Coordinates of C-alpha atoms in Angstrom, one line a residue:
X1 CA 170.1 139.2 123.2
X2 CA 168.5 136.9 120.8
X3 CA 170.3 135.5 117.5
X4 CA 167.9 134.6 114.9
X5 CA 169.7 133.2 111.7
X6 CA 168.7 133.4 108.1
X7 CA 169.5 130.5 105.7
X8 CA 168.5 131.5 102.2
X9 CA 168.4 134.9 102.9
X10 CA 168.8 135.8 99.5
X11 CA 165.2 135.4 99.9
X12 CA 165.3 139.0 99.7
X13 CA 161.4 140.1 99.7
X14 CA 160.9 137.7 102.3
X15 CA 164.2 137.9 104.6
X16 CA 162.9 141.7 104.4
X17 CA 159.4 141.0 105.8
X18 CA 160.2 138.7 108.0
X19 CA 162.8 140.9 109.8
X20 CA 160.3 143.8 110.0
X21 CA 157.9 142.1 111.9
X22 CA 160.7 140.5 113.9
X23 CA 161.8 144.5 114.7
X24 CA 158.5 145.6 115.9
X25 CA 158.5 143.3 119.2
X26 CA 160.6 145.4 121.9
X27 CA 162.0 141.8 123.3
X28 CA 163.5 141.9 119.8
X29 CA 164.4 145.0 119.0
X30 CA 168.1 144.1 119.9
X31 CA 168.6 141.1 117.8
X32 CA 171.5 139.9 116.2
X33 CA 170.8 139.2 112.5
X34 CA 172.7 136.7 111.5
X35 CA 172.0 136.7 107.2
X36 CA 173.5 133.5 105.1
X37 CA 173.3 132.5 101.7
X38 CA 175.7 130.9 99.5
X39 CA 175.2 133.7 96.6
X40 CA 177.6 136.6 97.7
X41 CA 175.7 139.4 95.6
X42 CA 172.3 138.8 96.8
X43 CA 173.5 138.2 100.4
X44 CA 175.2 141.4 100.6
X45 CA 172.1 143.0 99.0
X46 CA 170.3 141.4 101.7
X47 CA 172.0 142.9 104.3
X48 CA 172.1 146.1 102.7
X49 CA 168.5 145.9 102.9
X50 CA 168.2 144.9 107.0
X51 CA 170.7 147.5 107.9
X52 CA 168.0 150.0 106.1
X53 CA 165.5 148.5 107.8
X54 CA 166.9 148.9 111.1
X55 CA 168.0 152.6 110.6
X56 CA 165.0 153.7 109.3
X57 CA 162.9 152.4 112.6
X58 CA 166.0 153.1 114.8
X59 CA 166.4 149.6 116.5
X60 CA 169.4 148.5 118.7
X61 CA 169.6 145.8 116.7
X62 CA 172.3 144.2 114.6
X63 CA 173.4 142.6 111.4
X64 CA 175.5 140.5 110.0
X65 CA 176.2 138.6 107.0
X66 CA 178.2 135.3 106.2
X67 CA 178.4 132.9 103.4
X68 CA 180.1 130.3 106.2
X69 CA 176.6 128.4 107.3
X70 CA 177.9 127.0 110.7
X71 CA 179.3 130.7 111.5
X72 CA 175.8 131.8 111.3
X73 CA 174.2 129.0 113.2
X74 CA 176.5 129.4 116.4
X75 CA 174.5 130.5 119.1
X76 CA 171.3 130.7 117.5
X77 CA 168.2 130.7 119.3
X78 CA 166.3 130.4 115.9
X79 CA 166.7 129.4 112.7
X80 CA 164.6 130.6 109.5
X81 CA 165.3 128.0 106.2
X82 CA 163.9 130.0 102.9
X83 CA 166.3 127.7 100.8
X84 CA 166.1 126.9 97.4
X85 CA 167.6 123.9 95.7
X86 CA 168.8 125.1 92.2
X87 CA 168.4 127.4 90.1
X88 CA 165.2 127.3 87.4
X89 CA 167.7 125.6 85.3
X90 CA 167.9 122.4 87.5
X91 CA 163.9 122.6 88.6
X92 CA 162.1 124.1 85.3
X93 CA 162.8 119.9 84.7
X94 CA 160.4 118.8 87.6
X95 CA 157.4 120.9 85.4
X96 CA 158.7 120.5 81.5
X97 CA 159.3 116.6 81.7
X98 CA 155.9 115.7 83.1
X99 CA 154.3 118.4 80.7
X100 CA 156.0 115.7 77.6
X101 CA 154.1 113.1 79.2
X102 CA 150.7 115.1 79.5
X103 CA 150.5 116.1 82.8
X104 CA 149.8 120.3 83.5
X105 CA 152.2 121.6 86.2
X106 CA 150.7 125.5 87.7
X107 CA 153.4 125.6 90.8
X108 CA 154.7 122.0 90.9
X109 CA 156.5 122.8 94.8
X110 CA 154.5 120.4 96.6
X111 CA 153.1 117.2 95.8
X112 CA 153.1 115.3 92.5
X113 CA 156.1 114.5 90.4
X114 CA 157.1 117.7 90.7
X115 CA 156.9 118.2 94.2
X116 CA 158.3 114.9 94.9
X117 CA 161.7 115.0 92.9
X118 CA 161.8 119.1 94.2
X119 CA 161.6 117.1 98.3
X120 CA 164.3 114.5 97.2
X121 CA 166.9 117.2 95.7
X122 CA 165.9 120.0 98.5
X123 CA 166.4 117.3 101.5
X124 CA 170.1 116.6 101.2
X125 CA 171.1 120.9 101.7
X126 CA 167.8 120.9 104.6
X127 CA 169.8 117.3 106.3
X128 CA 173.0 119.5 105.8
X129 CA 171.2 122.4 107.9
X130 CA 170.2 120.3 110.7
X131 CA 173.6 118.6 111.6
X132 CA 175.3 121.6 111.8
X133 CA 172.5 123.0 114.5
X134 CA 173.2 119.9 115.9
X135 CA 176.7 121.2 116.5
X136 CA 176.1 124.7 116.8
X137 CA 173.5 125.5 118.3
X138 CA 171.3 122.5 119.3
X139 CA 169.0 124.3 121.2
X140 CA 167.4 126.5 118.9
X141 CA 164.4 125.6 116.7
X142 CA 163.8 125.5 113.2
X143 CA 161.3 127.7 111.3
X144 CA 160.8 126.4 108.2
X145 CA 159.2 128.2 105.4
X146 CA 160.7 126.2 102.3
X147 CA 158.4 123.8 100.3
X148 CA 157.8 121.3 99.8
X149 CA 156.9 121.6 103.6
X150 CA 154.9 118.7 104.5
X151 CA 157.8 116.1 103.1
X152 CA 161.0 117.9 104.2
X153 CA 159.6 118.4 107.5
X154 CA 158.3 114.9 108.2
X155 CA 161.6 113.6 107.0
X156 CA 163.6 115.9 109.3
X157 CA 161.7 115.4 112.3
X158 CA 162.2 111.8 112.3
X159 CA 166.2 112.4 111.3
X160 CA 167.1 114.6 113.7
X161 CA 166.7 115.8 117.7
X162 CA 166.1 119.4 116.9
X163 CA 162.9 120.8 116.7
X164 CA 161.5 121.7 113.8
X165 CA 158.0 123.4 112.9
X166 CA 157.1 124.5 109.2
X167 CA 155.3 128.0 108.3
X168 CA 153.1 128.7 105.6
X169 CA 151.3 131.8 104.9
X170 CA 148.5 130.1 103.8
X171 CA 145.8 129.1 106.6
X172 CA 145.9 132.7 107.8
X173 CA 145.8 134.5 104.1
X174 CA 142.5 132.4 103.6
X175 CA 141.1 132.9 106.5
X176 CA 141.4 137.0 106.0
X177 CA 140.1 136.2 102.1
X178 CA 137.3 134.5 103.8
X179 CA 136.6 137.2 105.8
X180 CA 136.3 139.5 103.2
X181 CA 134.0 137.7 101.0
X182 CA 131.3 137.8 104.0
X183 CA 132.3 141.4 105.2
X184 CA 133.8 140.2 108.4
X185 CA 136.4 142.4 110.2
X186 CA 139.5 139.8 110.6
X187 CA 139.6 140.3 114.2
X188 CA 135.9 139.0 115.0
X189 CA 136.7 135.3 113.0
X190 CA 138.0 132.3 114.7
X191 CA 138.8 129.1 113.1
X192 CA 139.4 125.8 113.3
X193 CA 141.8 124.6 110.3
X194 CA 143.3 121.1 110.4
X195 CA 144.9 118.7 107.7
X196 CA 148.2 119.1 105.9
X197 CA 150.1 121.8 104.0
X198 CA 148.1 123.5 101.1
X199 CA 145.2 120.7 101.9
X200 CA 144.3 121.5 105.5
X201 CA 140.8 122.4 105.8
X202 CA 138.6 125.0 107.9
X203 CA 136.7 122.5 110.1
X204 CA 135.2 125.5 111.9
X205 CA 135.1 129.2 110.5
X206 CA 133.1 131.2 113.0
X207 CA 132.2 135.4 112.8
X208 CA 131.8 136.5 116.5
X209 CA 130.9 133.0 118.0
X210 CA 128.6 131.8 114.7
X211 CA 129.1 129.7 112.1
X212 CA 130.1 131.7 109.1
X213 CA 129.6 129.0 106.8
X214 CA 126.5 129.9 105.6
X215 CA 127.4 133.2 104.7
X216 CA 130.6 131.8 102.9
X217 CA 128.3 129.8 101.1
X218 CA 126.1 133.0 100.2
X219 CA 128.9 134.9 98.5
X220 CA 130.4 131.9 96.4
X221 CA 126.9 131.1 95.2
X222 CA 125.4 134.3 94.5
X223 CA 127.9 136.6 93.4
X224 CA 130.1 135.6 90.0
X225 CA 133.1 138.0 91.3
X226 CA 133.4 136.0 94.4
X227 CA 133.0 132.5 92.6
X228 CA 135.6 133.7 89.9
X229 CA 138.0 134.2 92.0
X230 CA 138.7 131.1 93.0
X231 CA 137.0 128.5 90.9
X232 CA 138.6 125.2 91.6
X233 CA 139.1 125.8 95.3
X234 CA 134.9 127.1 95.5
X235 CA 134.1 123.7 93.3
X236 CA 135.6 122.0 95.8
X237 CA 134.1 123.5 98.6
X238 CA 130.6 123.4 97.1
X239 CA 131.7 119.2 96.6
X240 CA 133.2 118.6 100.1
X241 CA 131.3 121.6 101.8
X242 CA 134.6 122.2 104.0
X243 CA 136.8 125.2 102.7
X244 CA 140.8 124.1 101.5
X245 CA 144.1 126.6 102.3
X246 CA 146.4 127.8 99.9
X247 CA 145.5 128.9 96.1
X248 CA 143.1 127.4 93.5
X249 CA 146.3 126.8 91.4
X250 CA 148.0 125.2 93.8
X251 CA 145.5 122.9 94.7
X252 CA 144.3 122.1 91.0
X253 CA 147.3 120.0 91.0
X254 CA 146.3 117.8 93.9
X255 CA 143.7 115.8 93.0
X256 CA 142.4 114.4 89.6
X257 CA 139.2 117.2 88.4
X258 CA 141.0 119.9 86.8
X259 CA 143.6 119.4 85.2
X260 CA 143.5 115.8 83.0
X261 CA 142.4 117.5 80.3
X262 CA 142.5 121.1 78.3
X263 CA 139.0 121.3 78.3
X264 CA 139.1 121.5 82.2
X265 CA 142.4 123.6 82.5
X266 CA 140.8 126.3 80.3
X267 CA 137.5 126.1 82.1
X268 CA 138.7 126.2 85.8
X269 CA 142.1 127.0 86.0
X270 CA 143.0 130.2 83.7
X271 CA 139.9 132.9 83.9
X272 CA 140.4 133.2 88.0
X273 CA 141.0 136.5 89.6
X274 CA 142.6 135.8 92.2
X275 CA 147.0 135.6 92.3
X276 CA 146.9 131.9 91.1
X277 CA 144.2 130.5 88.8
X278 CA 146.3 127.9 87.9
X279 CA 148.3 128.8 84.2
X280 CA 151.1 126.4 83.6
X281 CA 154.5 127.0 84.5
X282 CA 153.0 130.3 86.5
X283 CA 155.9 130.2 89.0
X284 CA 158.4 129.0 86.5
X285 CA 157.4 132.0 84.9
X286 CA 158.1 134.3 87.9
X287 CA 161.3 132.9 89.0
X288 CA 162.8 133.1 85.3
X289 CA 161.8 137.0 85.2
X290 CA 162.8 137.5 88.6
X291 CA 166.1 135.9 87.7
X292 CA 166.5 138.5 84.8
X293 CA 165.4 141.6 86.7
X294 CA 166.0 140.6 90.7
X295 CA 169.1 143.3 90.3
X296 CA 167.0 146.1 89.3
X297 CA 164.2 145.2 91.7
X298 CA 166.7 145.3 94.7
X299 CA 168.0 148.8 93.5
X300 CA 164.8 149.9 93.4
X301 CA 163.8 148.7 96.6
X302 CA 166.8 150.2 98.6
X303 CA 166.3 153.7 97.1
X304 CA 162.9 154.1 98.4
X305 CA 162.3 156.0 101.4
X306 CA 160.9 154.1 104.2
X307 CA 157.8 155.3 105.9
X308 CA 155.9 154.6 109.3
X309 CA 153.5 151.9 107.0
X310 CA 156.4 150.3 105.9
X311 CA 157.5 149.6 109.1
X312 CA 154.5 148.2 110.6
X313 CA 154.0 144.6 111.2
X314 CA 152.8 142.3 109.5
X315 CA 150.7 138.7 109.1
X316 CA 153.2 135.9 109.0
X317 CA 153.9 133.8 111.8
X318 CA 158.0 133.5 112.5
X319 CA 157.8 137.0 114.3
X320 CA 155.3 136.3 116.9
X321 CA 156.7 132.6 117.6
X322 CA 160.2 133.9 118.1
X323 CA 158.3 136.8 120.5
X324 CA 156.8 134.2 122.7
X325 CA 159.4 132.0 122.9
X326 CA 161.9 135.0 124.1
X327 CA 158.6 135.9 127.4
X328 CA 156.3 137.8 125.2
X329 CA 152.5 137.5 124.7
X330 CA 151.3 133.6 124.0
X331 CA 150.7 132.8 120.2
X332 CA 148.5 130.6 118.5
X333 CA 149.5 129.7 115.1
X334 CA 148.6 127.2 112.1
X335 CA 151.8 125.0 112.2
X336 CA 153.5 122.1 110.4
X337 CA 154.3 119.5 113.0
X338 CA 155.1 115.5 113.7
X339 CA 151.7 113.6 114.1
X340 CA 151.6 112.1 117.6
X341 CA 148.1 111.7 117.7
X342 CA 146.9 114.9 116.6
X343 CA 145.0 113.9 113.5
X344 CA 143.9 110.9 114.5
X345 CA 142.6 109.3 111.0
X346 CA 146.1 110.5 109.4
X347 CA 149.0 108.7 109.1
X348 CA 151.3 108.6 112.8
X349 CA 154.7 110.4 112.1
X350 CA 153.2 112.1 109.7
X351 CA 153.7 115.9 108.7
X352 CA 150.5 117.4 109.9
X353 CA 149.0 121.2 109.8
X354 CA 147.2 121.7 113.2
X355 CA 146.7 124.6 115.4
X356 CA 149.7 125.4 117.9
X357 CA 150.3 127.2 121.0
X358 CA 153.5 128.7 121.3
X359 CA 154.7 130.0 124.4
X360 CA 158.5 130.9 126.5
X361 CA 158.1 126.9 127.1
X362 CA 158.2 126.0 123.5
X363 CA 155.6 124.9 120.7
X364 CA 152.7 123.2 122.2
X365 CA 150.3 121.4 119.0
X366 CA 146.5 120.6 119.9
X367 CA 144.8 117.7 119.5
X368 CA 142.4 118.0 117.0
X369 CA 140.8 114.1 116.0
X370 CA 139.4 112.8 113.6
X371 CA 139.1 114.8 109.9
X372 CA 135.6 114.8 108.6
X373 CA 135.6 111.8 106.1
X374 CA 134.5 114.4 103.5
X375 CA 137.5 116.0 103.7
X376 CA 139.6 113.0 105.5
X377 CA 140.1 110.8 101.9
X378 CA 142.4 113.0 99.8
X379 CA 144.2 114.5 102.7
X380 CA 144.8 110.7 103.8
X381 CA 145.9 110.1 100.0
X382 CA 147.7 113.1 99.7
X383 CA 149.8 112.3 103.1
X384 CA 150.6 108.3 102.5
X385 CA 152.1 109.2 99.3
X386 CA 154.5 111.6 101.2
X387 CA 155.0 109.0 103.4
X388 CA 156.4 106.8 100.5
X389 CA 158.3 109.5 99.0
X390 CA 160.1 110.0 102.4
X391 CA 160.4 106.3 103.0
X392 CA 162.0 106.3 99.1
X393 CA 164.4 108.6 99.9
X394 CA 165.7 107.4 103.5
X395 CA 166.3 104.2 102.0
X396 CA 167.8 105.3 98.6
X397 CA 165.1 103.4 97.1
X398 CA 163.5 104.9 93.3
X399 CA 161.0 102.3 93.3
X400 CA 159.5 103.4 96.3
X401 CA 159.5 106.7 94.4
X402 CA 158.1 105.7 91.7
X403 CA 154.9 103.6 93.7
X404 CA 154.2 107.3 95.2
X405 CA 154.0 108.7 91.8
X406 CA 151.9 106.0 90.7
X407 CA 149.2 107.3 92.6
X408 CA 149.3 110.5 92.7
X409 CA 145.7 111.5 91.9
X410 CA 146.7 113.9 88.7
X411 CA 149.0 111.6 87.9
X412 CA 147.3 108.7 87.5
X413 CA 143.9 110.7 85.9
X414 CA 146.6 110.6 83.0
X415 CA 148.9 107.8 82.9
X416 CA 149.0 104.5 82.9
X417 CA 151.7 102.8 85.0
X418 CA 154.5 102.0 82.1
X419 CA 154.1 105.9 81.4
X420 CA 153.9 106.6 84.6
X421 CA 157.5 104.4 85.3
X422 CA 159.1 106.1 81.8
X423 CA 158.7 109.7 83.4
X424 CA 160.1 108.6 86.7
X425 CA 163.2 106.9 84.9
X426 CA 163.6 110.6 83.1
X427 CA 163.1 112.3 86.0
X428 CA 165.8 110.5 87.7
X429 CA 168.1 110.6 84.9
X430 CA 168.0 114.6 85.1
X431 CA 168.5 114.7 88.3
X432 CA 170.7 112.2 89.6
X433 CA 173.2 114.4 89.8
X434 CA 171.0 115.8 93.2
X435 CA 170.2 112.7 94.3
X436 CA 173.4 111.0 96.4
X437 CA 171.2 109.1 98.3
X438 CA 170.3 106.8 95.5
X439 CA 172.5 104.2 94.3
X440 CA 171.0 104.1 91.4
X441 CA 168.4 106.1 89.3
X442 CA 166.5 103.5 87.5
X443 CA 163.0 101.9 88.7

């Protein structure tokens, strides 16, 4: 029988999802759910919500739910981390200050100021996490779905012996987009994608052995629908002629075109069709309400009657890992792993997004070389500044944080380096409360 543990399961959409898929494998089918969260209402919601999932497709599986973290780890084959650090009380901070100084935050979870002080706060509870697998159950492996991914996985995988792969929903949920655009049954594309989280790029998109590119190219160019959807991410492709994961408002706040000024924000990043156009504070926004109404939401959700649809399985990747590690079919995923080589022209040690092989003899990354140096020079840039940021907060050092800021390409489109340095110092001074690995809190 497999134990597959939940930390942050007050994730409750996701913890939902991601146990439904995990149902529909028959070498799973008997799990023991092991739910954990340190918010007793939303935990026991959460398992309300398994136990109806399990009833309604009649599994021999089994829940159960625990605020007491290493009681949920013991004996785990898996663990699942879909933590976050604070309410939008403590991170609304990592958006609004930077917003005084000028700079436009749509998500703010990954890189940037924003992403960077959410990695030094979220790193101290994930470092918790892995030293009690460590004790109880230092065998399993560690899915990790919490952002920002690329940092708190680099900085785990060189602080501790347990494996550790991130998962990100978003190499696959382009690649079906893609699909779409040119008409392409999902099931007849293959891909190549390689880089890191939110900036790894499709080195080869192919429909039934042929290169699909053209044909992406087709639909961005000739039809306004398709363009509009995703303006900043189809500028960038039409630029670097390589196609980039995860949303056009995420990635409008990685580099330095489209978001230094209004004019710019207005023009590419608010009329977009797609989830994510890039508005300010959009996830800010989503969490607050969700705070307000996640009560009604849940009620709402258990009262529904399950049907057969609901049940099926679905696209992300946890479900089929844990599958093929337990004997079932091989599974080839997009995953967030330690750069031994892999990508050869980005940093060694490195948090890297490459395609794996996952099997019942563990996670097995492939080699993929050099990045294109079209798309190789802000994924290089984007990667040594995590680098710092890590290396800032191993060694408790807020000047090495605030040399990462300093060139983070929005960033740095904006400020100049005493500016730069002044929102770093306020930064820290709102959250130093979070950040006990710092002796002090000043650059």
């Amino acid at each position: 029988m497999t134990k597959i543990t939940f930390i942050g399961a007050g994730s409750l959409g996701f913890t939902g999802e991601l146990v439904r898929d995990i149902l529909t494998f028959p070498l799973l089918e008997d799990a023991t759910i092991s739910l954990m969260d340190i918010h007793p209402e939303r935990l026991e919601w959460a398992k309300k919500g398994v136990e109806k999932l399990i009833a309604a497709g009649n599994r021999p599986a089994k829940v159960e739910a625990t605020l007491d973290r290493a009681e949920a780890l013991k004996g785990a084959d898996v663990v699942l981390t879909t933590i976050l650090a604070g309410s939008t009380e403590v991170w609304r901070h990592d958006i609004e200050i930077p917003k005084k100084y000028g700079i436009d935050i749509n998500v703010g979870d990954t890189r940037g100021p924003s992403g960077i002080f959410r990695f030094l706060r979220t790193i101290n509870p994930m470092l918790d996490i892995v030293r009690d697998m460590e004790k109880y159950c230092p065998n399993a492996i560690l899915l990790n779905y919490t952002n920002p991914m690329a940092m708190l996985c680099a900085s785990l995988q060189r602080q501790t012996f347990i494996q550790v792969t991130g998962l990100c929903h978003s190499v696959q949920g382009t690649a079906m987009m893609l699909a779409e655009w040119i008409g392409a049954p999902f099931n007849e594309i293959d891909y190549v994608c390689a880089g890191i989280n939110h900036q790894a790029w499709y080195l080869e998109y192919k429909w039934n052995g042929k290169d699909a590119y053209p044909l992406i190219h087709k639909a961005i160019t000739e039809r306004p629908e398709i363009y509009n959807a995703e303006q900043v991410r189809n500028e960038m492709y039409l630029a670097i002629g390589k196609y980039v994961t995860e949303s056009s408002g995420h990635n409008s706040e990685y580099n330095a075109w489209f978001r230094k000024r209004p004019d710019l924000i207005e023009k590419y990043c608010t009329t977009g069709t797609n989830w994510n156009p890039g508005e300010y504070a959009y996830i800010l926004k989503e969490y607050q309400h969700n705070e307000a109404t996640w009560k009604d939401q849940v009620k709402e959700r258990l009262a529904e009657k399950l049907t057969d649809e609901d049940l099926q399985r679905g696209h992300e990747y946890a479900a089929y890992i844990i599958n093929a590690l337990k004997g079932g079919e091989m599974f080839k995923f997009n995953g967030n792993v330690r750069n031994t080589n892999l990508i050869t022209n980005l940093p060694q040690g490195a948090c890297v997004e490459v395609p794996v092989v996952v099997d019942k003899a563990g996670i097995h990354p492939i080699h993929v070389g050099a990045l294109p140096a079209e798309t190789a020079l802000l994924t290089q840039l984007s990667s040594g500044i995590e680098e710092m940021a890590i290396t800032g907060s191993i060694e408790g050092d807020p000047t090495m944080i605030y040399r990462a800021i300093a060139h983070d390409p929005l960033t740095s489109a904006v400020l100049s380096l005493a500016e730069i340095r002044k929102m770093t110092n306020e930064l820290f001074a709102q959250h130093k409360d979070y950040l006990p690995q710092f002796k002090h809190h000043v650059v």
